Coordinates of C-alpha atoms and ligand atoms in Angstrom, one line a residue:
X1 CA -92.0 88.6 -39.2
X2 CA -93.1 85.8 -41.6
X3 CA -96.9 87.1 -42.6
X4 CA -99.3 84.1 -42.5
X5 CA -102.1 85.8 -41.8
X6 CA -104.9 85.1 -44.2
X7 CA -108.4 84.8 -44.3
X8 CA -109.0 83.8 -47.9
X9 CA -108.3 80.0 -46.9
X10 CA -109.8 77.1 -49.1
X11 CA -111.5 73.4 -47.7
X12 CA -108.8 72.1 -49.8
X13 CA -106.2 73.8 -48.4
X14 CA -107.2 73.5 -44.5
X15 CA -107.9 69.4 -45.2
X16 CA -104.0 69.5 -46.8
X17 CA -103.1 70.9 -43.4
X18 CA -105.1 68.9 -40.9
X19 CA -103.9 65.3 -43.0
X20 CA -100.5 66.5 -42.9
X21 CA -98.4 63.8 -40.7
X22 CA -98.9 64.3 -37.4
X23 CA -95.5 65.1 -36.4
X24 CA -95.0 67.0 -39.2
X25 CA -98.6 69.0 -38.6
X26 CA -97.5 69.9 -35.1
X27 CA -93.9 70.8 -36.0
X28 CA -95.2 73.5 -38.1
X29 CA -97.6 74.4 -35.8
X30 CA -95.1 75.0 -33.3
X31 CA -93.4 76.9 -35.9
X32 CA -96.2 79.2 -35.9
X33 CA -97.1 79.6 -32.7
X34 CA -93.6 80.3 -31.8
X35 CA -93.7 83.6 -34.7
X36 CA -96.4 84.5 -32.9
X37 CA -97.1 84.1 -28.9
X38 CA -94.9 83.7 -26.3
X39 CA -95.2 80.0 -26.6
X40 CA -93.7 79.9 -22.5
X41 CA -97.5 81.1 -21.7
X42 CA -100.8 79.4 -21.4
X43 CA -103.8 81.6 -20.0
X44 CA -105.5 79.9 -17.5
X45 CA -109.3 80.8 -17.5
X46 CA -112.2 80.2 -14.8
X47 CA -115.7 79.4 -16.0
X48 CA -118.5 80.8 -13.8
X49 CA -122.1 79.2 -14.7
X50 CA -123.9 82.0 -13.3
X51 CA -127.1 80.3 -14.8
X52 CA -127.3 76.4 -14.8
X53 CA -129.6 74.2 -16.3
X54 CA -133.3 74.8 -17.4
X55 CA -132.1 75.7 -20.8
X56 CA -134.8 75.8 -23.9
X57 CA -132.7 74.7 -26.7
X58 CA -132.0 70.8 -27.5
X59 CA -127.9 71.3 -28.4
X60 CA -128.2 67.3 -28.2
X61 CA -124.2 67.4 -26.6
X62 CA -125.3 69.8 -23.6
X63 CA -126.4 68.9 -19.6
X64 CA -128.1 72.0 -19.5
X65 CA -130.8 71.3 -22.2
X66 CA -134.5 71.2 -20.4
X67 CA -134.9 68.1 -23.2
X68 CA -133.3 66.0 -21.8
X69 CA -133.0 64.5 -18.3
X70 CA -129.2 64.7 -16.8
X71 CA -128.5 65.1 -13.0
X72 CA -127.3 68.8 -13.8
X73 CA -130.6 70.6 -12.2
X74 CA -131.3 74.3 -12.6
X75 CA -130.7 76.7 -10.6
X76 CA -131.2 80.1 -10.3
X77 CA -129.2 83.6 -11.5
X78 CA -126.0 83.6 -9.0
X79 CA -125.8 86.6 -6.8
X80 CA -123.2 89.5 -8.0
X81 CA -121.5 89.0 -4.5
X82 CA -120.8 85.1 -5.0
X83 CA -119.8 85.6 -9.1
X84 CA -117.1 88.0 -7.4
X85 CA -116.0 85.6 -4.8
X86 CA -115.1 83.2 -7.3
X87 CA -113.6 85.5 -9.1
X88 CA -111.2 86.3 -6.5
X89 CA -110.4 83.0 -5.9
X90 CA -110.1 82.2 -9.6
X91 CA -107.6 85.4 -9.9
X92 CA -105.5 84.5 -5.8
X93 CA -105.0 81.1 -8.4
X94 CA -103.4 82.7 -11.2
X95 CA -106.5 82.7 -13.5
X96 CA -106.4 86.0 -15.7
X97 CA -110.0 85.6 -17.3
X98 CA -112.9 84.9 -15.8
X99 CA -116.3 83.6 -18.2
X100 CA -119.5 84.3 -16.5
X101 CA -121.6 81.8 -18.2
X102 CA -125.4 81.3 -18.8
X103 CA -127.8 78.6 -20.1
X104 CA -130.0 80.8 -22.0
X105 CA -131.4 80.7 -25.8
X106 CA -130.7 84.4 -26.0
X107 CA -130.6 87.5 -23.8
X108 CA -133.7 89.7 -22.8
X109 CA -133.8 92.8 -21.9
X110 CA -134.6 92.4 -18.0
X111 CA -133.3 92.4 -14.3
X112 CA -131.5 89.4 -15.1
X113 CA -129.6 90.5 -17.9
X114 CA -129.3 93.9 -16.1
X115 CA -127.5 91.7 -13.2
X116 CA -125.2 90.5 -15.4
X117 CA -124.2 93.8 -16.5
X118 CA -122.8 94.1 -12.8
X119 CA -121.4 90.7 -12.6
X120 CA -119.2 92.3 -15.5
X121 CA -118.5 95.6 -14.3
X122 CA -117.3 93.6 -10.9
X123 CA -115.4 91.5 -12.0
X124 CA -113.5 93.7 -14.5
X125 CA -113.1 95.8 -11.7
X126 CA -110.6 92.8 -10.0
X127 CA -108.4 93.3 -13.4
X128 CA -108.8 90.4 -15.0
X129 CA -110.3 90.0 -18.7
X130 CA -114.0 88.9 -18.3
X131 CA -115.8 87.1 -21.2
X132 CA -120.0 86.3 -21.3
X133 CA -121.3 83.8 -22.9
X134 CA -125.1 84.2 -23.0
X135 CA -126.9 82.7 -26.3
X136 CA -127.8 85.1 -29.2
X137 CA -127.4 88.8 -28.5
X138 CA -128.5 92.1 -30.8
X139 CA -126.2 94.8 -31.0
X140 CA -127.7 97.0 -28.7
X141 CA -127.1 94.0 -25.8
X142 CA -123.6 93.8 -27.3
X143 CA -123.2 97.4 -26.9
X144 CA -124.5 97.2 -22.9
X145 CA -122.2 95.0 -22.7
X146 CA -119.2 96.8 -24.1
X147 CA -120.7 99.9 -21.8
X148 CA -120.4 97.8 -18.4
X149 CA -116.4 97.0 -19.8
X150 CA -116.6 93.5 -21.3
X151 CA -113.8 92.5 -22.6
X152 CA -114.8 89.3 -24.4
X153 CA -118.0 87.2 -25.8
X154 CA -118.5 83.7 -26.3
X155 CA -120.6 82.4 -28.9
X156 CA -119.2 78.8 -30.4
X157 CA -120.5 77.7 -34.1
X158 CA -120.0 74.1 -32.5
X159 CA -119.5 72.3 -35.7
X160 CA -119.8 72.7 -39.5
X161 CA -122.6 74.7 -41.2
X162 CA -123.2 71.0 -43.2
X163 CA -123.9 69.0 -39.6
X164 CA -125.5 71.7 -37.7
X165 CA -128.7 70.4 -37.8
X166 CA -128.1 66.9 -36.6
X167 CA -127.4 68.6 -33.5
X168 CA -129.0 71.8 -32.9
X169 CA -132.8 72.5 -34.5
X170 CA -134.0 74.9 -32.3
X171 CA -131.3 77.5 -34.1
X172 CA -130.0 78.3 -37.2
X173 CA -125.9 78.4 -38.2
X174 CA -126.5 81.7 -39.4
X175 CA -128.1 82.7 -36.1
X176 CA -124.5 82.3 -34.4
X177 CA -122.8 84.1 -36.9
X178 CA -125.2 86.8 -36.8
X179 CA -124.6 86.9 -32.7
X180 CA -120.7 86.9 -33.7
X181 CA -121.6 90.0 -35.8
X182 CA -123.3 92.1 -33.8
X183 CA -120.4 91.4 -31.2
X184 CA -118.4 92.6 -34.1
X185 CA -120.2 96.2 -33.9
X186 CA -118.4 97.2 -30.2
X187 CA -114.8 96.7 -29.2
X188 CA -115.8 93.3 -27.3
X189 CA -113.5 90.5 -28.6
X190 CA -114.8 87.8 -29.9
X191 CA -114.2 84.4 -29.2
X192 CA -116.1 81.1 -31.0
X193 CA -114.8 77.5 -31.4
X194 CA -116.5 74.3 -31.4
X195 CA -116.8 70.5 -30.4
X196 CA -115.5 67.6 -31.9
X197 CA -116.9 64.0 -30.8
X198 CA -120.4 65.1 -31.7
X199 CA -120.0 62.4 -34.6
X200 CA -119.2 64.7 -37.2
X201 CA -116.5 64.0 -39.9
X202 CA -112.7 65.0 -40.7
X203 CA -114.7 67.5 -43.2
X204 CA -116.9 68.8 -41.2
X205 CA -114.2 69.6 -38.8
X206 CA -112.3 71.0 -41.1
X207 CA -115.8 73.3 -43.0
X208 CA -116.0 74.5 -39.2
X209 CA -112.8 75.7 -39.2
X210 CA -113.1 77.2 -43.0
X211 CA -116.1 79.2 -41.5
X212 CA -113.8 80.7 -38.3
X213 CA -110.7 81.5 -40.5
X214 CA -112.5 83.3 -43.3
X215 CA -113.9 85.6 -40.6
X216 CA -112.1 88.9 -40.6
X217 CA -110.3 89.4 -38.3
X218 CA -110.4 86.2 -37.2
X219 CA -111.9 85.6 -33.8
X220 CA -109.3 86.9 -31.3
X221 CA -110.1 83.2 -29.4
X222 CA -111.0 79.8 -30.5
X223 CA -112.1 76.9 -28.1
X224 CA -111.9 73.2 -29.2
X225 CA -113.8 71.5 -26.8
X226 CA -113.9 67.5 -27.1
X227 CA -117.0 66.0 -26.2
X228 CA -117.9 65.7 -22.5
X229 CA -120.5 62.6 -22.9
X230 CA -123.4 63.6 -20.6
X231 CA -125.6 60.4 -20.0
X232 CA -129.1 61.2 -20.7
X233 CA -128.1 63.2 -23.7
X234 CA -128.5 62.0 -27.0
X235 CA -124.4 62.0 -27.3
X236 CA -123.9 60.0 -24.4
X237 CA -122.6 57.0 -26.3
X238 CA -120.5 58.8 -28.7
X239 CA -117.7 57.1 -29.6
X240 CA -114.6 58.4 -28.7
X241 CA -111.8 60.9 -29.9
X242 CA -108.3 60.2 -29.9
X243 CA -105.8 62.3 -28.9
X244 CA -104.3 62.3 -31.6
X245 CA -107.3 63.6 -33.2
X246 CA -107.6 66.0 -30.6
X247 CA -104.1 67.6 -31.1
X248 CA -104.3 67.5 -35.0
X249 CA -107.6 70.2 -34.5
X250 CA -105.5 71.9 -32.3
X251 CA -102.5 72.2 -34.9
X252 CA -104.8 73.0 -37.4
X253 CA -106.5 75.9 -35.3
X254 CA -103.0 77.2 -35.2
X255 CA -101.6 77.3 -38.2
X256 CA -104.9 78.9 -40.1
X257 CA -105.7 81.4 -37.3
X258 CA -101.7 82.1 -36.0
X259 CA -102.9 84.9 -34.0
X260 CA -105.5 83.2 -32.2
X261 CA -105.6 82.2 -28.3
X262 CA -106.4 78.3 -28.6
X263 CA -108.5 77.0 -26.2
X264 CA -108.1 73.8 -25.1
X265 CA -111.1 73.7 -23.2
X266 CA -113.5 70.4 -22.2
X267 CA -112.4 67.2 -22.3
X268 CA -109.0 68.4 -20.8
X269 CA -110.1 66.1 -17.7
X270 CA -109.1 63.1 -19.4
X271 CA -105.9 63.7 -20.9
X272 CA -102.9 62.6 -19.1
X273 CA -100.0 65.5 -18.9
X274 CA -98.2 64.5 -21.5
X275 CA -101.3 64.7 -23.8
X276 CA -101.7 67.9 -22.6
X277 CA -98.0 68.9 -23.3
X278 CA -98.6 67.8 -27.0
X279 CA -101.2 70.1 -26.9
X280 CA -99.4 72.8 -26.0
X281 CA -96.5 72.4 -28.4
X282 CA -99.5 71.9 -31.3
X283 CA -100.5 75.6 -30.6
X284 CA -102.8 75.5 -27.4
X285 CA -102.5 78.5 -25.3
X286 CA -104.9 78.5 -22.8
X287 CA -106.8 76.2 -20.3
X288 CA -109.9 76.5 -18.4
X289 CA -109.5 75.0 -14.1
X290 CA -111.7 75.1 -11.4
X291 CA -111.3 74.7 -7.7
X292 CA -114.4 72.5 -7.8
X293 CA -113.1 70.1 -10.7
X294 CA -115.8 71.8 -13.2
X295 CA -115.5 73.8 -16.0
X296 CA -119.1 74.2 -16.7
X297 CA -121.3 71.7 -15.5
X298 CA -120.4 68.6 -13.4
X299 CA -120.6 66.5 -15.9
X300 CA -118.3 68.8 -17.9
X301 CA -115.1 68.5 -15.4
X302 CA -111.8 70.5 -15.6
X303 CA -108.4 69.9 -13.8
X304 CA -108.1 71.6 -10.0
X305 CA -106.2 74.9 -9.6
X306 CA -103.6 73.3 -7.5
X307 CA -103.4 70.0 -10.4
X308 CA -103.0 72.9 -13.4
X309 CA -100.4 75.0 -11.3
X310 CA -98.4 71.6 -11.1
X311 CA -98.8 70.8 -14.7
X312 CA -97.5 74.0 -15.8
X313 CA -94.7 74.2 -13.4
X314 CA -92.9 70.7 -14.6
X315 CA -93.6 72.1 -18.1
X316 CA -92.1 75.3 -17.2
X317 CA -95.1 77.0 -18.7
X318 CA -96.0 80.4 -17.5
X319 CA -99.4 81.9 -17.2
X320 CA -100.4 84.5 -19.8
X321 CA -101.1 88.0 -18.2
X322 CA -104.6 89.2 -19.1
X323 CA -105.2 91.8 -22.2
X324 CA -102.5 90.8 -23.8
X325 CA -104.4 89.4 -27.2
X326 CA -101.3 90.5 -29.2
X327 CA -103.1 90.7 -32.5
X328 CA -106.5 91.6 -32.3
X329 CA -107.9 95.0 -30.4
X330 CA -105.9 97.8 -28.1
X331 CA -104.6 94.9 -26.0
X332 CA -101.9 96.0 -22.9
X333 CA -99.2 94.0 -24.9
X334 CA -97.0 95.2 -22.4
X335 CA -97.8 93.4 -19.4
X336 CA -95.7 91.0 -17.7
X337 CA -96.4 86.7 -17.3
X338 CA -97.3 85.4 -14.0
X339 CA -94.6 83.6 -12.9
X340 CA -96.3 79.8 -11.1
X341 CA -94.4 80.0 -7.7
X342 CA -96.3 83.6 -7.4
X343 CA -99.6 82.2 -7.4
X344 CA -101.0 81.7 -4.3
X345 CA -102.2 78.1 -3.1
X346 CA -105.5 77.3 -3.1
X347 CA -107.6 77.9 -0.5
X348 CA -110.1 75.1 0.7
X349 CA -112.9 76.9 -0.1
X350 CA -115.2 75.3 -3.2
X351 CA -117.8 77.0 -5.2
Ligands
SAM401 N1 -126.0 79.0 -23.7 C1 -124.8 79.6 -24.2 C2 -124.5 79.1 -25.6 O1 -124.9 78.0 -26.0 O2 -123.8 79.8 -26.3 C3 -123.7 79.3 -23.3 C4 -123.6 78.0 -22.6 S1 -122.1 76.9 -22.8 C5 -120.8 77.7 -22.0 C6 -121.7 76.9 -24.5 C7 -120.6 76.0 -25.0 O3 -120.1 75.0 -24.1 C8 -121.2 75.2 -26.1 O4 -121.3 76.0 -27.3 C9 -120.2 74.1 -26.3 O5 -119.2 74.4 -27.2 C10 -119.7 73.9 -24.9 N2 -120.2 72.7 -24.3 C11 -121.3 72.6 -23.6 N3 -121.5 71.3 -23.2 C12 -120.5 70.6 -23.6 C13 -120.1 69.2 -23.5 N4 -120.9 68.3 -22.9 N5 -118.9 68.8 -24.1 C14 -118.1 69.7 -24.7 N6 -118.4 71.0 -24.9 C15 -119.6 71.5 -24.3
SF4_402 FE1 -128.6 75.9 -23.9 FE2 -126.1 76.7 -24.5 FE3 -126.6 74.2 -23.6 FE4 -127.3 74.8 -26.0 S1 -125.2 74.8 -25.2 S2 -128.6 73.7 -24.5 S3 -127.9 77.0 -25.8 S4 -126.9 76.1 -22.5

């Protein structure tokens, strides 16, 4: 196999990547991502906000910020038994991992997080892969978490280390990448990504992706979320991002983390199916849908179950089995793809 893993990758080199041509950029990112993944699959995940709203920090992108006033209200810790329910429902639709969310600063050690610890051991029970993501952790919370059988953990830098501040200031960069270290310490994978949309520049894309692909080993996942505009936030008149922008991140992503699961996670809503499809040729291999329409918030919307199982069957996509992260940990390589006419159809229940 043709070794391009590295981790020793300059700002020079990623920005002669991401200016390539585009059809050039995504020809060789198809290249790679064929040497490396079954490019027939695309992971179909479920987000779960066990905690909405009523969040501390002021991430100026984010509906769930107590800052500022959206029509996403808060609501309190879900119940183990309803996180469960939707996990079966997610799984009867062919989703293989299942991201119990929270909109928290950081964990303490309480009932709450102590719930949590269920909500994982649950969930994992139903055999899918389940990933947290709930704000900065020490290691000893990442190691109760890899005790209770988490598989993954969450923890996006957002953006470059150089543009951080114009929208987070109630954190520090180096406060994610410590989180992302002390996931490091357990066998929990990790997975970190960012935004674009948030105003930031080709460089600052391309610094944040420096930061992710000098990590060794590079985080076994990687979302690239595009800006959901929330009104009431301070991003709610962004301007926009092209797909073409969109699918040159992705291509990057790609070809300096080959091993990666790519995430092509908000702003998915938008994109007609053949963006999508460019997408996936660029190197995308997973998807978050929702029976409700919402990846995280309401005013962060996904694609249906039934509208994503459509999409993948014209495309003759497949979905990606669960633990099957070919590079990174003792992933179950072994397992087979769910085929899309195997998946059940919806049923008319909503979160
Ligand atoms: N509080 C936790 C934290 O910040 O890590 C978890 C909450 S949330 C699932 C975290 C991620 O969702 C953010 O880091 C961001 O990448 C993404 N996100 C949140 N709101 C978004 C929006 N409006 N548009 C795009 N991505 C968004
Ligand atoms: Fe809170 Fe996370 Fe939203 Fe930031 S992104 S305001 S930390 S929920």
């Amino acid at each position: 196999m043709h070794d391009d893993l590295r981790h020793d990758w300059t700002h020079e080199q990623i920005r002669e990547i991401y200016q390539t041509p585009l059809m050039d950029l995504v020809f060789r990112a198809a290249e790679t991502h064929r040497r490396h993944h079954d490019a027939a699959e695309v992971q179909v995940c479920k987000l779960v906000s066990v905690k909405t709203g009523g969040c501390p920090e002021d991430c100026k992108y984010c509906s769930q910020s107590v800052r500022y006033s959206t029509d996403v209200d808060a609501t309190p810790l879900m119940d183990v038994s309803e996180v469960v329910e939707t996990a079966k429902r997610a799984k009867a639709n062919g989703v293989t991992r299942v991201c119990l969310g929270a909109a928290w600063r950081s964990v303490k050690d309480n009932g709450q997080f102590d719930q949590v610890l269920d909500m994982v051991r649950d969930v994992t029970e139903l055999g899918v892969e389940v990933c947290c993501t709930l704000g900065m952790l020490t290691p000893e919370q990442a190691g109760r978490l890899e005790n209770a059988g988490l598989y993954a953990y969450n923890h996006n830098v957002d953006t470059s280390n150089e543009y951080y501040d114009q929208i987070i200031t109630t954190r520090k960069y180096a406060d994610r990448l410590q989180t992302i270290a002390n996931v490091r310490k357990t066998n929990v994978t990790v997975c970190t990504g960012g935004i674009i949309g948030l105003g930031e520049t080709d460089d600052d894309r391309i610094s944040m992706l420096q930061t992710l692909a000098t990590l060794t080993p590079h985080p076994d996942s990687v979302p690239i979320n595009v800006l959901s505009k929330v009104p009431g936030t301070p991003l709610a008149n962004a301007a926009d991002v092209s797909v073409f922008d969109t699918v040159r991140m992705i291509a990057t992503t790609r070809i300096v983390m080959p091993k990666s699961v790519v995430r092509l996670s908000a702003g998915r809503a938008k994109m007609s199916a053949s963006d999508q499809a460019l997408c996936f040729m660029a190197g995308a291999n997973s998807i978050f849908s929702s029976e409700a329409k919402i990846m995280l918030t309401k005013a962060v919307p996904s694609q249906s179950y039934d509208e994503d199982k459509a999409l993948l069957h014209q495309l003759g996509l497949k979905i990606r089995p669960p633990f099957k992260n070919a590079a990174m940990r003792s992933a179950d390589a072994s397992a087979d793809a769910v085929a899309i006419d195997t998946v059940a159809a919806e049923p008319t229940a909503t979160v």
